[in-house]
Amino acid sequence: MSKRKVNDAPLPVGTCISEVQDILRKRLCHQQLPDTPEGVQAQHKHLLELLKRTAIHGESNSVLIVGPRGSGKTMLLKCVLRDLLEEKEVERNLLQVHLNGLLQTDDRIALQEMTRQLHLENVVGDKVFGSFAENLSFLLEALKKGDRSSSRPVLFVLDEFDLFAHHKNQTLLYNLFDVSQSAQAPVAVVGVTCRLDVLELLEKRVKSRFSHRQIHLLSNPTFSQYLERVQTQLSLQDDFPDKTFAQDWNASVKTLCEDKSVEDALQRHYNSSKNFRSNHMLLMLCLSRVSVANPAIKPADLLEASKMCLIDAQANMLHGLSILELCLIIAMKHLNDVYEGEPFNLQMVHNEFKKFLQRKSNSMYNFEQPVIMKAFEHLQQLEMIRPVDSSSVKTQREYQLMRLMLDNTQVMEALQKYPQCPTDIKQWAMSAYG
Amino acid sequence: MSALLQQPGYEEERLQTVSKKLPCREVQAGMLLSLMGQPHQYSYPSIFIYGHQSSGKSHVLNVLLKELELPHATVSFVECVSVALLFEQVLLSFFGCDAASLLPRSPSLSDFVRIYRQQSSQSPAKQTRYIVMEKAELLRDSDANLLPALLRLQELVEDNVTVILLSEIVWDRFRPNTGCFEPLLLHFPDYSKGELQHILAQDRNPSYSDEFYSAYINILLGVFYSVCRDLRELRHLAALNFSKFCEPLAEGKVKETDTHKLWRNIEPHLKKAMQTVYLREVSSLQWEQMQQMEEKENGAVRGLSAHTHVELPYYSKFLLIAAYLASFNPARTDKRFFVKHHGKIKKTNFLKKNEKTSNHLLGPKPFPLDRLLAIFYSVVDSRVAPTASIFSQISSLVTLQLLTQVSHGDQIDAPKYKCAVSMDFICAISRTVNFEIIKYLYDFL
């Protein structure tokens, strides 16, 4: 696909579009690394220095990268590693072990994975180790070079660091930090986590061995920076095969970002979350609308995408309920109003519903109790209502206490949107008390 | 309509067949297709699709992935009693059985990711691979790490893979405590009434005309639409009741166009179906048998509800009635109901209903065995000795789950029970022994 044309002959629009999709999708979906990590240059420098000291001078270190989800922690780490490996000596020497708290759920699995990543399976063989520490020190010993004077530096990356703290006795963390403290072998331990209180999770003996070096990624871009980021995310680089198309595209992106309505929509997103991920999701939705017939992102596309991102899912689900189920929800809402959020059971809801039917005196919605029970159970299946205590198996279903998991405003909004909602039901919902 | 499905990188013809197979879901299919992009392009790491039951979530995905011949693995989480099955299924459909056999006996997520990486480095994805997970709400009940790991699987295995989760529960109820990779949310709206009509009308019996069948569907929706919008359920009901609808036509009583008469004929029938077939009280075979029975002995009204058929011994019935009274009446009113010369009780005092909600709303209250027996001796018309047979009948009522024992098993000297039957049931029981239970219930005074 990426044929570089030497001459600047314009490519057909279809090829250009698919090229654009290629490039941007890599950026938005595959988390392709940017050339320079923007906004976190200081942290980048700090981490790079730190790891260099391990990789080149053989110093041991431990550090935590802390920041909320989607703030670019992994991106920062990967950028640093990429830059680090550019040096020949480092590339030849440095060993990397990547562990993830989601995957290595206990220390035994983690140790196996470590052995595997250090390519030491055949060295370990069938040896039986007395303790975890013995095993780890054996691994590190095995890494020592032939002259036995210096050993190769090892970089341990622990993703989702907080999950490792839940392992039994925190053996892995204790041993890694212990090695990094004592001068056994040059190791660098880099933990990546989203929990600010991660140090509280560590045991005292583990905590005291940690260097307490933390890199915080609490980037707080201003709105103009946010806008700029959106623009750079969408813009094409100079090496795009068709120069004129790239220029047109970039110009269209620029006008997009200057549009007033787009700015409002982005402001709304900015106010709810500023991280890269949610931004990527929005832009991905925009990008999916780009085709040959629609070769640029128009303000309408972005508005539509932003609407999709911000839509209330629960309201969507309410839209698909049957009239009977909706009536039950309204009855629950009234019960909630009257009894100030006390839990209710099916009988009460049914009673409330019957009161409404008596007033209306039309038998349109006169259903048998079992039919209503089925509707009630469907609501429970959709988790719109939830039993107060799940353990009470012994109570009959109609007397099990439930709570409504919806907001009053959600119910009212759904009612407005409900297709062909009968007027009397609407009025019933509006009325203050049942 | 089919113009909506356009995406470079796929054959025009294939897209045509896809759109033909997906009536009323063109918008959603188009949306998905544009998100998926061309086969070799990356797609968003995880997509979460939610919508009501039978709103076409799995159908759209299956048709898209199958017809366009994209590499995919479809796993329904109901089938995965252990995660091992899930891993095996995924590896099997992407890399063949050799890869699946590499999994150790009880594989961890770490093993799965390792084998996946190993395999995908041997055969890198030329096209985006899709993992479709049905009933994703069950993921929450399994290992806590599984859901966050699946959501960022693309990053973990470094392959061009997209995980698509299907569920009927909104994403907000999935999010773990410490957050995770947020998937792209996509909603499949429910079918509107018109769309339901359109889809249901396609199952038409070839021996009848189009108008006739859609008139039938119209009547069916008129009865059931306010209760049920589940396409699958409606389809089931439509298939079961159609023969009844055609009956007057076969007998030559009415013409096809006479919708009003047909409606008069079928409507009570459908209402009955709502009470039985819809609630799954009878199977469809039984329902068909019942229809034939009815033709033979017309007018014999039978209670269809299963619980009216329970047969109990004479004293058990009274025991159950006594238990019901004990559960739903306050203990202080027992004197008024069951003591013959109870002296003067002030009516106003007795009837003060300071409890705002009646007992029938709050449910049964537990009562001790002594009270049950006291009420039992006063309601049963003959003298009964407290023999072992009475006590054994109580315990068999517990086994039948008509009574439940609330106190712990270790309190054998003063057990407490609760009555677990409904009002209708107890009324039916007391009718068989000529006992007017309504007179003895505090709520109905």
JSON list of C-alpha atoms in Angstrom, two decimals, chain A residues 100-264:
[
{"chain": "A", "resi": 100, "resn": "ASN", "atom": "CA", "xyz": [1.97, -7.29, 33.56]},
{"chain": "A", "resi": 101, "resn": "GLY", "atom": "CA", "xyz": [-0.13, -7.51, 36.69]},
{"chain": "A", "resi": 102, "resn": "LEU", "atom": "CA", "xyz": [-3.10, -8.58, 34.63]},
{"chain": "A", "resi": 103, "resn": "LEU", "atom": "CA", "xyz": [-1.29, -11.58, 33.19]},
{"chain": "A", "resi": 104, "resn": "GLN", "atom": "CA", "xyz": [1.13, -12.70, 35.88]},
{"chain": "A", "resi": 105, "resn": "THR", "atom": "CA", "xyz": [-1.41, -13.17, 38.61]},
{"chain": "A", "resi": 106, "resn": "ASP", "atom": "CA", "xyz": [0.87, -14.83, 41.09]},
{"chain": "A", "resi": 107, "resn": "ASP", "atom": "CA", "xyz": [4.57, -14.99, 41.79]},
{"chain": "A", "resi": 108, "resn": "ARG", "atom": "CA", "xyz": [5.08, -18.48, 40.45]},
{"chain": "A", "resi": 109, "resn": "ILE", "atom": "CA", "xyz": [3.74, -17.50, 37.03]},
{"chain": "A", "resi": 110, "resn": "ALA", "atom": "CA", "xyz": [5.74, -14.30, 37.18]},
{"chain": "A", "resi": 111, "resn": "LEU", "atom": "CA", "xyz": [8.95, -16.18, 37.87]},
{"chain": "A", "resi": 112, "resn": "GLN", "atom": "CA", "xyz": [8.31, -18.62, 35.03]},
{"chain": "A", "resi": 113, "resn": "GLU", "atom": "CA", "xyz": [7.68, -15.74, 32.69]},
{"chain": "A", "resi": 114, "resn": "MET", "atom": "CA", "xyz": [10.85, -14.03, 33.88]},
{"chain": "A", "resi": 115, "resn": "THR", "atom": "CA", "xyz": [12.89, -17.14, 33.24]},
{"chain": "A", "resi": 116, "resn": "ARG", "atom": "CA", "xyz": [11.41, -17.38, 29.79]},
{"chain": "A", "resi": 117, "resn": "GLN", "atom": "CA", "xyz": [12.05, -13.79, 28.90]},
{"chain": "A", "resi": 118, "resn": "LEU", "atom": "CA", "xyz": [15.65, -14.04, 30.06]},
{"chain": "A", "resi": 119, "resn": "HIS", "atom": "CA", "xyz": [16.03, -17.20, 27.92]},
{"chain": "A", "resi": 120, "resn": "LEU", "atom": "CA", "xyz": [17.19, -19.23, 30.87]},
{"chain": "A", "resi": 121, "resn": "GLU", "atom": "CA", "xyz": [14.76, -22.15, 30.65]},
{"chain": "A", "resi": 122, "resn": "ASN", "atom": "CA", "xyz": [17.45, -24.66, 29.83]},
{"chain": "A", "resi": 123, "resn": "VAL", "atom": "CA", "xyz": [19.78, -23.30, 32.48]},
{"chain": "A", "resi": 124, "resn": "VAL", "atom": "CA", "xyz": [17.14, -23.72, 35.16]},
{"chain": "A", "resi": 125, "resn": "GLY", "atom": "CA", "xyz": [16.08, -27.07, 33.80]},
{"chain": "A", "resi": 126, "resn": "ASP", "atom": "CA", "xyz": [14.64, -29.30, 36.48]},
{"chain": "A", "resi": 127, "resn": "LYS", "atom": "CA", "xyz": [16.36, -27.63, 39.40]},
{"chain": "A", "resi": 128, "resn": "VAL", "atom": "CA", "xyz": [14.35, -27.41, 42.59]},
{"chain": "A", "resi": 129, "resn": "PHE", "atom": "CA", "xyz": [14.65, -24.23, 44.57]},
{"chain": "A", "resi": 130, "resn": "GLY", "atom": "CA", "xyz": [14.06, -23.78, 48.26]},
{"chain": "A", "resi": 131, "resn": "SER", "atom": "CA", "xyz": [12.77, -20.27, 48.10]},
{"chain": "A", "resi": 132, "resn": "PHE", "atom": "CA", "xyz": [11.78, -17.59, 45.71]},
{"chain": "A", "resi": 133, "resn": "ALA", "atom": "CA", "xyz": [14.80, -15.48, 46.58]},
{"chain": "A", "resi": 134, "resn": "GLU", "atom": "CA", "xyz": [17.12, -18.38, 45.84]},
{"chain": "A", "resi": 135, "resn": "ASN", "atom": "CA", "xyz": [15.52, -18.85, 42.46]},
{"chain": "A", "resi": 136, "resn": "LEU", "atom": "CA", "xyz": [15.78, -15.18, 41.60]},
{"chain": "A", "resi": 137, "resn": "SER", "atom": "CA", "xyz": [19.39, -14.89, 42.65]},
{"chain": "A", "resi": 138, "resn": "PHE", "atom": "CA", "xyz": [20.16, -17.97, 40.60]},
{"chain": "A", "resi": 139, "resn": "LEU", "atom": "CA", "xyz": [18.62, -16.29, 37.59]},
{"chain": "A", "resi": 140, "resn": "LEU", "atom": "CA", "xyz": [20.65, -13.16, 38.13]},
{"chain": "A", "resi": 141, "resn": "GLU", "atom": "CA", "xyz": [23.77, -15.18, 38.70]},
{"chain": "A", "resi": 142, "resn": "ALA", "atom": "CA", "xyz": [23.23, -16.92, 35.43]},
{"chain": "A", "resi": 143, "resn": "LEU", "atom": "CA", "xyz": [23.23, -13.61, 33.65]},
{"chain": "A", "resi": 144, "resn": "LYS", "atom": "CA", "xyz": [26.77, -12.75, 34.69]},
{"chain": "A", "resi": 145, "resn": "LYS", "atom": "CA", "xyz": [29.11, -12.55, 31.82]},
{"chain": "A", "resi": 146, "resn": "GLY", "atom": "CA", "xyz": [32.00, -14.86, 31.20]},
{"chain": "A", "resi": 147, "resn": "ASP", "atom": "CA", "xyz": [34.58, -12.73, 32.99]},
{"chain": "A", "resi": 148, "resn": "ARG", "atom": "CA", "xyz": [32.42, -12.80, 36.14]},
{"chain": "A", "resi": 149, "resn": "SER", "atom": "CA", "xyz": [33.35, -9.23, 36.98]},
{"chain": "A", "resi": 150, "resn": "SER", "atom": "CA", "xyz": [30.30, -7.51, 35.67]},
{"chain": "A", "resi": 151, "resn": "SER", "atom": "CA", "xyz": [26.85, -8.78, 34.97]},
{"chain": "A", "resi": 152, "resn": "ARG", "atom": "CA", "xyz": [24.44, -7.59, 32.36]},
{"chain": "A", "resi": 153, "resn": "PRO", "atom": "CA", "xyz": [21.95, -4.97, 33.47]},
{"chain": "A", "resi": 154, "resn": "VAL", "atom": "CA", "xyz": [18.34, -6.13, 33.64]},
{"chain": "A", "resi": 155, "resn": "LEU", "atom": "CA", "xyz": [15.35, -3.88, 33.28]},
{"chain": "A", "resi": 156, "resn": "PHE", "atom": "CA", "xyz": [12.17, -5.06, 34.96]},
{"chain": "A", "resi": 157, "resn": "VAL", "atom": "CA", "xyz": [8.99, -3.36, 33.80]},
{"chain": "A", "resi": 158, "resn": "LEU", "atom": "CA", "xyz": [5.98, -4.09, 35.96]},
{"chain": "A", "resi": 159, "resn": "ASP", "atom": "CA", "xyz": [2.80, -2.93, 34.30]},
{"chain": "A", "resi": 160, "resn": "GLU", "atom": "CA", "xyz": [-0.26, -2.57, 36.55]},
{"chain": "A", "resi": 161, "resn": "PHE", "atom": "CA", "xyz": [2.13, -2.45, 39.47]},
{"chain": "A", "resi": 162, "resn": "ASP", "atom": "CA", "xyz": [-0.66, -2.23, 42.05]},
{"chain": "A", "resi": 163, "resn": "LEU", "atom": "CA", "xyz": [-1.82, -5.74, 41.21]},
{"chain": "A", "resi": 164, "resn": "PHE", "atom": "CA", "xyz": [1.59, -7.18, 42.15]},
{"chain": "A", "resi": 165, "resn": "ALA", "atom": "CA", "xyz": [1.08, -5.76, 45.61]},
{"chain": "A", "resi": 166, "resn": "HIS", "atom": "CA", "xyz": [-1.81, -8.17, 46.09]},
{"chain": "A", "resi": 167, "resn": "HIS", "atom": "CA", "xyz": [0.39, -11.22, 45.60]},
{"chain": "A", "resi": 168, "resn": "LYS", "atom": "CA", "xyz": [1.02, -13.37, 48.62]},
{"chain": "A", "resi": 169, "resn": "ASN", "atom": "CA", "xyz": [3.57, -11.78, 50.94]},
{"chain": "A", "resi": 170, "resn": "GLN", "atom": "CA", "xyz": [4.59, -9.52, 48.04]},
{"chain": "A", "resi": 171, "resn": "THR", "atom": "CA", "xyz": [7.48, -11.87, 47.51]},
{"chain": "A", "resi": 172, "resn": "LEU", "atom": "CA", "xyz": [8.27, -10.75, 43.98]},
{"chain": "A", "resi": 173, "resn": "LEU", "atom": "CA", "xyz": [8.31, -7.08, 44.85]},
{"chain": "A", "resi": 174, "resn": "TYR", "atom": "CA", "xyz": [10.34, -7.71, 47.99]},
{"chain": "A", "resi": 175, "resn": "ASN", "atom": "CA", "xyz": [12.98, -9.64, 46.15]},
{"chain": "A", "resi": 176, "resn": "LEU", "atom": "CA", "xyz": [13.20, -7.28, 43.18]},
{"chain": "A", "resi": 177, "resn": "PHE", "atom": "CA", "xyz": [13.56, -4.26, 45.41]},
{"chain": "A", "resi": 178, "resn": "ASP", "atom": "CA", "xyz": [15.98, -6.11, 47.59]},
{"chain": "A", "resi": 179, "resn": "VAL", "atom": "CA", "xyz": [18.20, -6.87, 44.62]},
{"chain": "A", "resi": 180, "resn": "SER", "atom": "CA", "xyz": [17.99, -3.28, 43.50]},
{"chain": "A", "resi": 181, "resn": "GLN", "atom": "CA", "xyz": [19.09, -2.17, 47.01]},
{"chain": "A", "resi": 182, "resn": "SER", "atom": "CA", "xyz": [21.99, -4.49, 47.55]},
{"chain": "A", "resi": 183, "resn": "ALA", "atom": "CA", "xyz": [24.71, -4.50, 44.94]},
{"chain": "A", "resi": 184, "resn": "GLN", "atom": "CA", "xyz": [24.09, -7.99, 43.61]},
{"chain": "A", "resi": 185, "resn": "ALA", "atom": "CA", "xyz": [23.40, -7.19, 39.99]},
{"chain": "A", "resi": 186, "resn": "PRO", "atom": "CA", "xyz": [22.47, -4.00, 38.20]},
{"chain": "A", "resi": 187, "resn": "VAL", "atom": "CA", "xyz": [18.69, -4.01, 37.89]},
{"chain": "A", "resi": 188, "resn": "ALA", "atom": "CA", "xyz": [16.21, -1.28, 37.27]},
{"chain": "A", "resi": 189, "resn": "VAL", "atom": "CA", "xyz": [12.65, -1.82, 38.42]},
{"chain": "A", "resi": 190, "resn": "VAL", "atom": "CA", "xyz": [10.08, 0.36, 36.72]},
{"chain": "A", "resi": 191, "resn": "GLY", "atom": "CA", "xyz": [6.52, 0.11, 37.98]},
{"chain": "A", "resi": 192, "resn": "VAL", "atom": "CA", "xyz": [3.63, 1.57, 36.05]},
{"chain": "A", "resi": 193, "resn": "THR", "atom": "CA", "xyz": [0.40, 2.18, 37.89]},
{"chain": "A", "resi": 194, "resn": "CYS", "atom": "CA", "xyz": [-2.67, 4.33, 37.96]},
{"chain": "A", "resi": 195, "resn": "ARG", "atom": "CA", "xyz": [-3.07, 4.28, 41.70]},
{"chain": "A", "resi": 196, "resn": "LEU", "atom": "CA", "xyz": [-1.82, 7.31, 43.51]},
{"chain": "A", "resi": 197, "resn": "ASP", "atom": "CA", "xyz": [-1.96, 5.51, 46.84]},
{"chain": "A", "resi": 198, "resn": "VAL", "atom": "CA", "xyz": [0.16, 2.64, 45.60]},
{"chain": "A", "resi": 199, "resn": "LEU", "atom": "CA", "xyz": [2.79, 3.05, 48.31]},
{"chain": "A", "resi": 200, "resn": "GLU", "atom": "CA", "xyz": [0.15, 2.43, 50.96]},
{"chain": "A", "resi": 201, "resn": "LEU", "atom": "CA", "xyz": [-0.37, -1.01, 49.46]},
{"chain": "A", "resi": 202, "resn": "LEU", "atom": "CA", "xyz": [3.22, -2.05, 50.02]},
{"chain": "A", "resi": 203, "resn": "GLU", "atom": "CA", "xyz": [4.31, -3.85, 53.14]},
{"chain": "A", "resi": 204, "resn": "LYS", "atom": "CA", "xyz": [6.72, -2.07, 55.41]},
{"chain": "A", "resi": 205, "resn": "ARG", "atom": "CA", "xyz": [9.69, -4.23, 54.50]},
{"chain": "A", "resi": 206, "resn": "VAL", "atom": "CA", "xyz": [8.94, -3.78, 50.80]},
{"chain": "A", "resi": 207, "resn": "LYS", "atom": "CA", "xyz": [8.38, -0.08, 51.12]},
{"chain": "A", "resi": 208, "resn": "SER", "atom": "CA", "xyz": [11.67, 0.47, 52.89]},
{"chain": "A", "resi": 209, "resn": "ARG", "atom": "CA", "xyz": [13.55, -1.16, 50.05]},
{"chain": "A", "resi": 210, "resn": "PHE", "atom": "CA", "xyz": [11.94, 0.98, 47.42]},
{"chain": "A", "resi": 211, "resn": "SER", "atom": "CA", "xyz": [13.81, 4.10, 46.38]},
{"chain": "A", "resi": 212, "resn": "HIS", "atom": "CA", "xyz": [10.67, 6.24, 46.67]},
{"chain": "A", "resi": 213, "resn": "ARG", "atom": "CA", "xyz": [11.36, 7.73, 43.33]},
{"chain": "A", "resi": 214, "resn": "GLN", "atom": "CA", "xyz": [8.09, 8.51, 41.59]},
{"chain": "A", "resi": 215, "resn": "ILE", "atom": "CA", "xyz": [7.39, 10.10, 38.26]},
{"chain": "A", "resi": 216, "resn": "HIS", "atom": "CA", "xyz": [3.96, 11.67, 38.17]},
{"chain": "A", "resi": 217, "resn": "LEU", "atom": "CA", "xyz": [2.09, 12.14, 34.96]},
{"chain": "A", "resi": 218, "resn": "LEU", "atom": "CA", "xyz": [-0.62, 14.48, 36.02]},
{"chain": "A", "resi": 219, "resn": "SER", "atom": "CA", "xyz": [-0.70, 16.45, 32.83]},
{"chain": "A", "resi": 220, "resn": "ASN", "atom": "CA", "xyz": [-3.33, 19.08, 32.82]},
{"chain": "A", "resi": 221, "resn": "PRO", "atom": "CA", "xyz": [-3.47, 20.64, 29.39]},
{"chain": "A", "resi": 222, "resn": "THR", "atom": "CA", "xyz": [-5.27, 23.89, 28.84]},
{"chain": "A", "resi": 223, "resn": "PHE", "atom": "CA", "xyz": [-8.05, 23.91, 26.32]},
{"chain": "A", "resi": 224, "resn": "SER", "atom": "CA", "xyz": [-5.90, 25.49, 23.63]},
{"chain": "A", "resi": 225, "resn": "GLN", "atom": "CA", "xyz": [-3.31, 22.76, 24.13]},
{"chain": "A", "resi": 226, "resn": "TYR", "atom": "CA", "xyz": [-6.07, 20.21, 23.91]},
{"chain": "A", "resi": 227, "resn": "LEU", "atom": "CA", "xyz": [-7.26, 21.69, 20.62]},
{"chain": "A", "resi": 228, "resn": "GLU", "atom": "CA", "xyz": [-3.73, 21.68, 19.30]},
{"chain": "A", "resi": 229, "resn": "ARG", "atom": "CA", "xyz": [-3.38, 18.04, 20.25]},
{"chain": "A", "resi": 230, "resn": "VAL", "atom": "CA", "xyz": [-6.52, 17.16, 18.33]},
{"chain": "A", "resi": 231, "resn": "GLN", "atom": "CA", "xyz": [-5.14, 18.96, 15.32]},
{"chain": "A", "resi": 232, "resn": "THR", "atom": "CA", "xyz": [-1.76, 17.25, 15.42]},
{"chain": "A", "resi": 233, "resn": "GLN", "atom": "CA", "xyz": [-3.39, 13.89, 15.93]},
{"chain": "A", "resi": 234, "resn": "LEU", "atom": "CA", "xyz": [-5.33, 14.32, 12.73]},
{"chain": "A", "resi": 235, "resn": "SER", "atom": "CA", "xyz": [-2.72, 16.05, 10.60]},
{"chain": "A", "resi": 236, "resn": "LEU", "atom": "CA", "xyz": [-0.62, 14.21, 8.05]},
{"chain": "A", "resi": 237, "resn": "GLN", "atom": "CA", "xyz": [3.15, 14.34, 8.02]},
{"chain": "A", "resi": 238, "resn": "ASP", "atom": "CA", "xyz": [5.28, 15.60, 5.18]},
{"chain": "A", "resi": 239, "resn": "ASP", "atom": "CA", "xyz": [6.20, 12.14, 3.97]},
{"chain": "A", "resi": 240, "resn": "PHE", "atom": "CA", "xyz": [2.69, 11.44, 2.72]},
{"chain": "A", "resi": 241, "resn": "PRO", "atom": "CA", "xyz": [2.97, 10.21, -0.90]},
{"chain": "A", "resi": 242, "resn": "ASP", "atom": "CA", "xyz": [0.58, 12.74, -2.39]},
{"chain": "A", "resi": 243, "resn": "LYS", "atom": "CA", "xyz": [1.68, 16.23, -1.37]},
{"chain": "A", "resi": 244, "resn": "THR", "atom": "CA", "xyz": [-1.35, 18.13, -2.61]},
{"chain": "A", "resi": 245, "resn": "PHE", "atom": "CA", "xyz": [-3.77, 15.76, -0.93]},
{"chain": "A", "resi": 246, "resn": "ALA", "atom": "CA", "xyz": [-1.87, 16.05, 2.34]},
{"chain": "A", "resi": 247, "resn": "GLN", "atom": "CA", "xyz": [-2.01, 19.82, 2.14]},
{"chain": "A", "resi": 248, "resn": "ASP", "atom": "CA", "xyz": [-5.74, 19.76, 1.45]},
{"chain": "A", "resi": 249, "resn": "TRP", "atom": "CA", "xyz": [-6.30, 17.34, 4.30]},
{"chain": "A", "resi": 250, "resn": "ASN", "atom": "CA", "xyz": [-4.29, 19.39, 6.76]},
{"chain": "A", "resi": 251, "resn": "ALA", "atom": "CA", "xyz": [-6.09, 22.53, 5.71]},
{"chain": "A", "resi": 252, "resn": "SER", "atom": "CA", "xyz": [-9.43, 20.85, 6.21]},
{"chain": "A", "resi": 253, "resn": "VAL", "atom": "CA", "xyz": [-8.37, 19.65, 9.66]},
{"chain": "A", "resi": 254, "resn": "LYS", "atom": "CA", "xyz": [-7.35, 23.18, 10.49]},
{"chain": "A", "resi": 255, "resn": "THR", "atom": "CA", "xyz": [-10.69, 24.63, 9.44]},
{"chain": "A", "resi": 256, "resn": "LEU", "atom": "CA", "xyz": [-12.40, 21.85, 11.37]},
{"chain": "A", "resi": 257, "resn": "CYS", "atom": "CA", "xyz": [-10.65, 22.82, 14.57]},
{"chain": "A", "resi": 258, "resn": "GLU", "atom": "CA", "xyz": [-11.52, 26.46, 14.07]},
{"chain": "A", "resi": 259, "resn": "ASP", "atom": "CA", "xyz": [-15.20, 25.78, 13.60]},
{"chain": "A", "resi": 260, "resn": "LYS", "atom": "CA", "xyz": [-17.30, 27.23, 16.42]},
{"chain": "A", "resi": 261, "resn": "SER", "atom": "CA", "xyz": [-19.61, 24.26, 16.91]},
{"chain": "A", "resi": 262, "resn": "VAL", "atom": "CA", "xyz": [-16.70, 21.84, 16.86]},
{"chain": "A", "resi": 263, "resn": "GLU", "atom": "CA", "xyz": [-14.94, 23.91, 19.47]},
{"chain": "A", "resi": 264, "resn": "ASP", "atom": "CA", "xyz": [-18.02, 23.73, 21.69]}
]
